[in-house]
PDB file of C-alpha atoms in Angstrom:
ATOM      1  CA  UNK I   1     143.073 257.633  92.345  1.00 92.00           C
ATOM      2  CA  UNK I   2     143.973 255.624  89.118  1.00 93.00           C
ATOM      3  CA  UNK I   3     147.345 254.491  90.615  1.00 94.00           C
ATOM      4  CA  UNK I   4     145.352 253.352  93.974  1.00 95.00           C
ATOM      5  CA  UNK I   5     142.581 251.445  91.776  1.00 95.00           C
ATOM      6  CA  UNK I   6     145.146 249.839  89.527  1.00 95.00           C
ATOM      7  CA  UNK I   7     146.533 248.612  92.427  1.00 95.00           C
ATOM      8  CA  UNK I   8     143.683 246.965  94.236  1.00 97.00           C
ATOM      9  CA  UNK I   9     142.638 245.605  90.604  1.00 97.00           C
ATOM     10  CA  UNK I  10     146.858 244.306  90.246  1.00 96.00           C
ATOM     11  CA  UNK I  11     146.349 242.873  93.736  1.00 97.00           C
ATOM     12  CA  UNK I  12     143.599 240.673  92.718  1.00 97.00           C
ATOM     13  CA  UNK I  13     144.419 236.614  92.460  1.00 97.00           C
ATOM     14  CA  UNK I  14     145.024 235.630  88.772  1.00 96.00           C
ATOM     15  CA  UNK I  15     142.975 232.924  88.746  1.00 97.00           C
ATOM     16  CA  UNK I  16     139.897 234.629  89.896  1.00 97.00           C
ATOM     17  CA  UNK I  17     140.398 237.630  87.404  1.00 96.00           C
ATOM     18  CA  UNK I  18     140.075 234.021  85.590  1.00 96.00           C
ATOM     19  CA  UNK I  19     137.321 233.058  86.686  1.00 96.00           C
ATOM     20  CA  UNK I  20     135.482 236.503  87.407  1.00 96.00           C
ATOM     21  CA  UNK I  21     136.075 237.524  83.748  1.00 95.00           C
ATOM     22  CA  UNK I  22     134.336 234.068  82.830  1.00 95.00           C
ATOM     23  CA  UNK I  23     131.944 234.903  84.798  1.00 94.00           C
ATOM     24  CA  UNK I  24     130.985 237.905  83.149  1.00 94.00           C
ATOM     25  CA  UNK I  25     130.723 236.548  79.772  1.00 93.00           C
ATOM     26  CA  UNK I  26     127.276 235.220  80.978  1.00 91.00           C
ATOM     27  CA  UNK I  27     125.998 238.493  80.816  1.00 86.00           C
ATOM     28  CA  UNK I  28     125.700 238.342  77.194  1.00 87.00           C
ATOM     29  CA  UNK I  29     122.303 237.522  77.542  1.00 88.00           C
ATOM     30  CA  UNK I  30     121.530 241.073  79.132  1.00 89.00           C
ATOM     31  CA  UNK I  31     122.949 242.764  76.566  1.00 92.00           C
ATOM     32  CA  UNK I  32     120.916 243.282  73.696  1.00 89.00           C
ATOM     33  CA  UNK I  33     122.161 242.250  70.362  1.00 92.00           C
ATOM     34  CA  UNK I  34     120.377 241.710  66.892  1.00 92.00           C
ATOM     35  CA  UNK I  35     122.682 240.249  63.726  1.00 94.00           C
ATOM     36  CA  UNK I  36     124.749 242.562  62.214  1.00 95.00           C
ATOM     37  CA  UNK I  37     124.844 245.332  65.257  1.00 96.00           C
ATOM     38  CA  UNK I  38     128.184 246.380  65.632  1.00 98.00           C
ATOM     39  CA  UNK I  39     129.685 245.545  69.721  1.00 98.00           C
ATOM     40  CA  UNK I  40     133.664 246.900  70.168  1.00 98.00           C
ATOM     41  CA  UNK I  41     135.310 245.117  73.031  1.00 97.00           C
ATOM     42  CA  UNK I  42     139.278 245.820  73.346  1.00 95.00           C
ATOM     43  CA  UNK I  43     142.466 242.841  73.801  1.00 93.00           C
ATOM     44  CA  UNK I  44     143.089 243.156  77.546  1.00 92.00           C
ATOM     45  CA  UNK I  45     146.046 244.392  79.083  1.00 91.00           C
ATOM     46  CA  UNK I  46     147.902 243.802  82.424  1.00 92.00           C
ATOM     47  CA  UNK I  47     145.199 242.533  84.992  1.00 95.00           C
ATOM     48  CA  UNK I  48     141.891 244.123  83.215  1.00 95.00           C
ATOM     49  CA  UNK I  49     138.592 242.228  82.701  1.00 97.00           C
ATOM     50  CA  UNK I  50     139.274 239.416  80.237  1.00 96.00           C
ATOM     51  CA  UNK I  51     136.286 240.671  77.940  1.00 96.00           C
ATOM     52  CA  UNK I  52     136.857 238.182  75.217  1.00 95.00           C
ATOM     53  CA  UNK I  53     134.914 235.374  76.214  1.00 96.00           C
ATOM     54  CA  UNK I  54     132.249 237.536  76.486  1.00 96.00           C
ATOM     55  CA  UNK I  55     133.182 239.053  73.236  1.00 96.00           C
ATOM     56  CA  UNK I  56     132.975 235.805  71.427  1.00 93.00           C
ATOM     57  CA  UNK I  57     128.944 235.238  73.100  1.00 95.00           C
ATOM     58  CA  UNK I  58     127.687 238.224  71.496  1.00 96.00           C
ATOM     59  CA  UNK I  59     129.204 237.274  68.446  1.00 95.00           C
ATOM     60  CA  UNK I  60     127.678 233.660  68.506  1.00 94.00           C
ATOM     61  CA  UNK I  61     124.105 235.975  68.885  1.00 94.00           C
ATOM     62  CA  UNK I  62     125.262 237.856  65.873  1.00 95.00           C
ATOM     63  CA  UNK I  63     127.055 240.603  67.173  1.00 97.00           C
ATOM     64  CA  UNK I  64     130.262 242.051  64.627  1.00 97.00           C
ATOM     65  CA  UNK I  65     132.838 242.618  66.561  1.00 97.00           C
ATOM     66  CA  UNK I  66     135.842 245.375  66.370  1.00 97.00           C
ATOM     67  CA  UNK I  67     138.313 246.107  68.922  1.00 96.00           C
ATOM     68  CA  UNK I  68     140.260 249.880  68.992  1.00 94.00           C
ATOM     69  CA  UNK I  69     143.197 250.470  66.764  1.00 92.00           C
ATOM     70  CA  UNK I  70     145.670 253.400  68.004  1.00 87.00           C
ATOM     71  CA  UNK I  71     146.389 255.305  64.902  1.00 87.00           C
ATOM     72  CA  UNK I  72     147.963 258.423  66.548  1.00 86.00           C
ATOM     73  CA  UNK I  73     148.470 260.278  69.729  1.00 83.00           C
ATOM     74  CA  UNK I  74     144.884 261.138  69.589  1.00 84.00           C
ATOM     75  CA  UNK I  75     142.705 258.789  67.731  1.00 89.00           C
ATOM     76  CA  UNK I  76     141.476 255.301  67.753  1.00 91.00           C
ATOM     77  CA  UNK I  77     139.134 253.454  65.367  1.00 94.00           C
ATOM     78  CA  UNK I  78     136.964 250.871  65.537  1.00 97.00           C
ATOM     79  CA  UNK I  79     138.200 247.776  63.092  1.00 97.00           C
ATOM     80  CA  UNK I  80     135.952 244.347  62.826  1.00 97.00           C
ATOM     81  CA  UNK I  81     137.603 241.601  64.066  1.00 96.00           C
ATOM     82  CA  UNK I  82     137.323 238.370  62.527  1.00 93.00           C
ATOM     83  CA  UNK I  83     137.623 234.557  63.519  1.00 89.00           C
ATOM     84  CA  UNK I  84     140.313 233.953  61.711  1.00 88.00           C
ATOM     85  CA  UNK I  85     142.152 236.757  60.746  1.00 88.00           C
ATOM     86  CA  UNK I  86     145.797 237.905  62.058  1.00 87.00           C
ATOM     87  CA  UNK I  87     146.041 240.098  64.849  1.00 91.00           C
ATOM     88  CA  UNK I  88     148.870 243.022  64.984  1.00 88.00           C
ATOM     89  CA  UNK I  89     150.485 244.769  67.975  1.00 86.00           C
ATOM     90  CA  UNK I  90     148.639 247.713  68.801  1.00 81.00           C
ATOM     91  CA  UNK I  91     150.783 249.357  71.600  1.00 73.00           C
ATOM     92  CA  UNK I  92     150.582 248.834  75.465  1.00 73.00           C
ATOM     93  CA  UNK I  93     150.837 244.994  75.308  1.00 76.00           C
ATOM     94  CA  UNK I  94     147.261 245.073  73.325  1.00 81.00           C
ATOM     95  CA  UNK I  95     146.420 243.446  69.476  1.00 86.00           C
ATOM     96  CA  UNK I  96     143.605 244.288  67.237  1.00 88.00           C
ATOM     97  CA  UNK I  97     143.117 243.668  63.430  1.00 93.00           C
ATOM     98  CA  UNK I  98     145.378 245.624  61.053  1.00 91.00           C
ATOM     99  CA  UNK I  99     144.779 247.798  58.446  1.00 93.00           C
ATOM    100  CA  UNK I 100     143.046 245.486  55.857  1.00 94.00           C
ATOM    101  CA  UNK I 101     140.403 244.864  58.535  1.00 96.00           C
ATOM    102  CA  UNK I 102     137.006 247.242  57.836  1.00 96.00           C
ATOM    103  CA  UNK I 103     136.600 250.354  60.140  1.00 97.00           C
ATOM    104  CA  UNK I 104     132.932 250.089  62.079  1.00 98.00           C
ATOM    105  CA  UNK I 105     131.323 252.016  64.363  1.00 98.00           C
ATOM    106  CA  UNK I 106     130.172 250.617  67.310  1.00 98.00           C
ATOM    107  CA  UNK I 107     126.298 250.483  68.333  1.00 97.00           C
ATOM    108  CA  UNK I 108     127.920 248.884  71.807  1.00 97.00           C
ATOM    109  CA  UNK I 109     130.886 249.623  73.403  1.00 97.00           C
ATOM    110  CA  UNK I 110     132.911 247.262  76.241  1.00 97.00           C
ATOM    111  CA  UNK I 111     135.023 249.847  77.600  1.00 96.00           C
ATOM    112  CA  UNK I 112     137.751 249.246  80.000  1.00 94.00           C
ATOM    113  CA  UNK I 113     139.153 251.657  82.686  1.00 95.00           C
ATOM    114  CA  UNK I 114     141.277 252.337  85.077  1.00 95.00           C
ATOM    115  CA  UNK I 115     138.327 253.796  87.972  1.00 96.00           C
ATOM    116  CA  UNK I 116     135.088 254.601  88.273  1.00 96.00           C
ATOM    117  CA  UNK I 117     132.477 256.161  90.562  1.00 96.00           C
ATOM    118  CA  UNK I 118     129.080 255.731  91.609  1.00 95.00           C
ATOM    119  CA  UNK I 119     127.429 258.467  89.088  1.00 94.00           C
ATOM    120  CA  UNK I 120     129.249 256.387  85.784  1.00 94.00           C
ATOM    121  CA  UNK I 121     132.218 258.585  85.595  1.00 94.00           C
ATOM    122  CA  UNK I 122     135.160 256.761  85.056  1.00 93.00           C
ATOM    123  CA  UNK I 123     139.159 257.352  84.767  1.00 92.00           C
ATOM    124  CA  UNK I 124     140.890 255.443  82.284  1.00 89.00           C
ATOM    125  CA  UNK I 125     144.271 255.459  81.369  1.00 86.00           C
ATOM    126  CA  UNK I 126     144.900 259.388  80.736  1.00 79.00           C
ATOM    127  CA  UNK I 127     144.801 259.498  76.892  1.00 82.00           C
ATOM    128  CA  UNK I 128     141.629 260.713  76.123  1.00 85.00           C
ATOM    129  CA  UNK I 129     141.039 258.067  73.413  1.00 89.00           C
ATOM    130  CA  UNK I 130     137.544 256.876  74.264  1.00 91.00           C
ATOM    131  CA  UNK I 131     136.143 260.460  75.647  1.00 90.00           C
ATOM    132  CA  UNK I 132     137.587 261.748  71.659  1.00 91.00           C
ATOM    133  CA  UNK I 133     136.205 258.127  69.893  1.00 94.00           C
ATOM    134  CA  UNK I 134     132.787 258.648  71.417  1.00 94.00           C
ATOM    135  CA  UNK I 135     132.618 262.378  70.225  1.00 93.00           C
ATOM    136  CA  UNK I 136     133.137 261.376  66.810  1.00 95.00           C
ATOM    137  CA  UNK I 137     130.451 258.595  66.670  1.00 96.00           C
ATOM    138  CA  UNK I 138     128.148 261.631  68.697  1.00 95.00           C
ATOM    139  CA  UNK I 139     129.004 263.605  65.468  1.00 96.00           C
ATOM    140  CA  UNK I 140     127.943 261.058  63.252  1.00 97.00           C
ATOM    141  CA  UNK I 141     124.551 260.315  65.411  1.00 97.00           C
ATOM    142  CA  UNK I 142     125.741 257.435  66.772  1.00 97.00           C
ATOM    143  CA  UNK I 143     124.620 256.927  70.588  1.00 95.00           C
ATOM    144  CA  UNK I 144     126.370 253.925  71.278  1.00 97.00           C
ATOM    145  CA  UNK I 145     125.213 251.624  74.575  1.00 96.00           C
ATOM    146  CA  UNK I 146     128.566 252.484  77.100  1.00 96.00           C
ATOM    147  CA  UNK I 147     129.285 249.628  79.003  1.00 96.00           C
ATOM    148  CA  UNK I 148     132.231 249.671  81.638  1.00 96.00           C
ATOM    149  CA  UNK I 149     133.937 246.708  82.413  1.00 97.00           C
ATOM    150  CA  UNK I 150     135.773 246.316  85.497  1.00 97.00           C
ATOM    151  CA  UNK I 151     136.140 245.061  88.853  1.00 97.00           C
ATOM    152  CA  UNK I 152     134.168 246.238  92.008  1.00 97.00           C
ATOM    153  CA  UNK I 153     137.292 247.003  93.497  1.00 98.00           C
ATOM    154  CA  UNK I 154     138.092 250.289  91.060  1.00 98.00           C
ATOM    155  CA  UNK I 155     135.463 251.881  92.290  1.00 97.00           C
ATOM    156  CA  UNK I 156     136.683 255.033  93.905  1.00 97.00           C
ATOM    157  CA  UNK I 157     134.373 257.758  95.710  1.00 95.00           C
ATOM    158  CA  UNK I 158     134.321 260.551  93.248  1.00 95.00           C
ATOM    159  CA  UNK I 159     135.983 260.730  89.763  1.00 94.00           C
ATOM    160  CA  UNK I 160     136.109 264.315  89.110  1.00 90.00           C
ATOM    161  CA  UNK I 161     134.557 265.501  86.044  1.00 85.00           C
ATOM    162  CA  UNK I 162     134.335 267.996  83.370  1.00 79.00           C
ATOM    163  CA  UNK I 163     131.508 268.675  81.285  1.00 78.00           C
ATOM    164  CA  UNK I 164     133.123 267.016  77.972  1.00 73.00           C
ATOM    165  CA  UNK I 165     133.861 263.927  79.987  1.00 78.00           C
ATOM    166  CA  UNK I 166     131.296 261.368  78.704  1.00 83.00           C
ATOM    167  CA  UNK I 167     129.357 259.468  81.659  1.00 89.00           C
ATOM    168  CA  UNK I 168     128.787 255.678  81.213  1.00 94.00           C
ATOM    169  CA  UNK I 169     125.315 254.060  80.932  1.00 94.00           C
ATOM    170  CA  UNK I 170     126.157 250.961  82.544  1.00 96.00           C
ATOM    171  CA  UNK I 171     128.654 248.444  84.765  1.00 96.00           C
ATOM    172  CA  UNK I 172     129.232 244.911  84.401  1.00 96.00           C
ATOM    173  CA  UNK I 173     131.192 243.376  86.790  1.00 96.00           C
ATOM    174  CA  UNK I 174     131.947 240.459  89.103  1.00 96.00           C
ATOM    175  CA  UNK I 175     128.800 241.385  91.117  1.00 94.00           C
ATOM    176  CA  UNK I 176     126.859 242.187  87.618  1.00 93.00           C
ATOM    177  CA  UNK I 177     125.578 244.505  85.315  1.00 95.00           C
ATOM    178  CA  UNK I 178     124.075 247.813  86.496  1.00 93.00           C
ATOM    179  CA  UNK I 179     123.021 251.128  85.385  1.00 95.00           C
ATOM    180  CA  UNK I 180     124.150 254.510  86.247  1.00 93.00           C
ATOM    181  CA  UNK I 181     121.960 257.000  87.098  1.00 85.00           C
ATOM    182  CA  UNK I 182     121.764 259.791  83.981  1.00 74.00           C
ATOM    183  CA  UNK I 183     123.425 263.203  84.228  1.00 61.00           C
ATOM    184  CA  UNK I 184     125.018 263.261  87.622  1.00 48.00           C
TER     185      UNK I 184
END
């Protein structure tokens, strides 16, 4: 399922990924925001959703920003990215702010993946990073606003699912942003 989505999203023209990801940053306005909340995004890879110019709109309304770091096998963190302020390679053809750069936890999350379903279950890239990232903030009572962002064609029928897998509240994509339905 994640090879056949990454494949339809690969397949995609480049300049309307372009375009499409521009697209999206207009949503900004449908995401709630107040100064100082704290929104990660993430540096895209390969053909994903170019989230930064939507990134960079919820910052002009006030948003901090932070983008996931890859510490181990097992863990990423949140660290603040500034205008400004040298990026580092973080693995996977990605870049985020190094270690001087302030750890936050997000309030919102832009979360990229490889597939998705219907019910908000999605498939990302098989490392478990987000499902583990979002436990930790749980832990902490932090019930950050889960927004997928992809392109319509990654949906897939069903994503199978286990009850630790952690179901999105919300799509945007070319077509918009949507919510999932809770607990199904």
């Amino acid at each position: 399922m994640r090879a056949e989505a990454l494949a339809r999203r690969d397949g995609l023209d480049a300049v309307w990924r372009v375009e499409a990801s521009l697209a999206m940053a207009e949503a900004a306005g449908l995401i709630d925001v107040e100064p100082g909340m704290v929104v990660s995004g993430y540096w895209p890879m390969r053909s994903e959703v170019d989230v930064r110019p939507l990134m960079f709109a919820l910052m002009e309304r006030g948003a901090r920003l932070c983008l996931p770091a890859i510490l181990d096998k097992t863990t990423i963190v949140f660290r603040e990215l500034k205008r400004g302020a040298p990026l580092v390679e973080m693995g996977f053809g990605t870049a985020g702010p190094g270690e001087e750069a302030e750890v936050l936890d997000p309030t919102v999350m832009l979360m990229p993946l490889a597939a998705y379903d219907a019910r908000g279950h999605r498939i990302g890239y098989g490392g478990g990073y987000y499902d583990r990232a979002i436990e930790r903030l749980h832990d902490k009572g932090i019930q950050p606003r889960l927004i997928a962002v992809a392109f319509d064609c990654q949906l897939v029928d069903t994503v199978p699912n286990e009850d630790h897998d952690v179901q999105l509240g919300e799509l945007l994509s070319e077509s918009g942003l949507r919510a999932f339905p809770l607990s199904l």
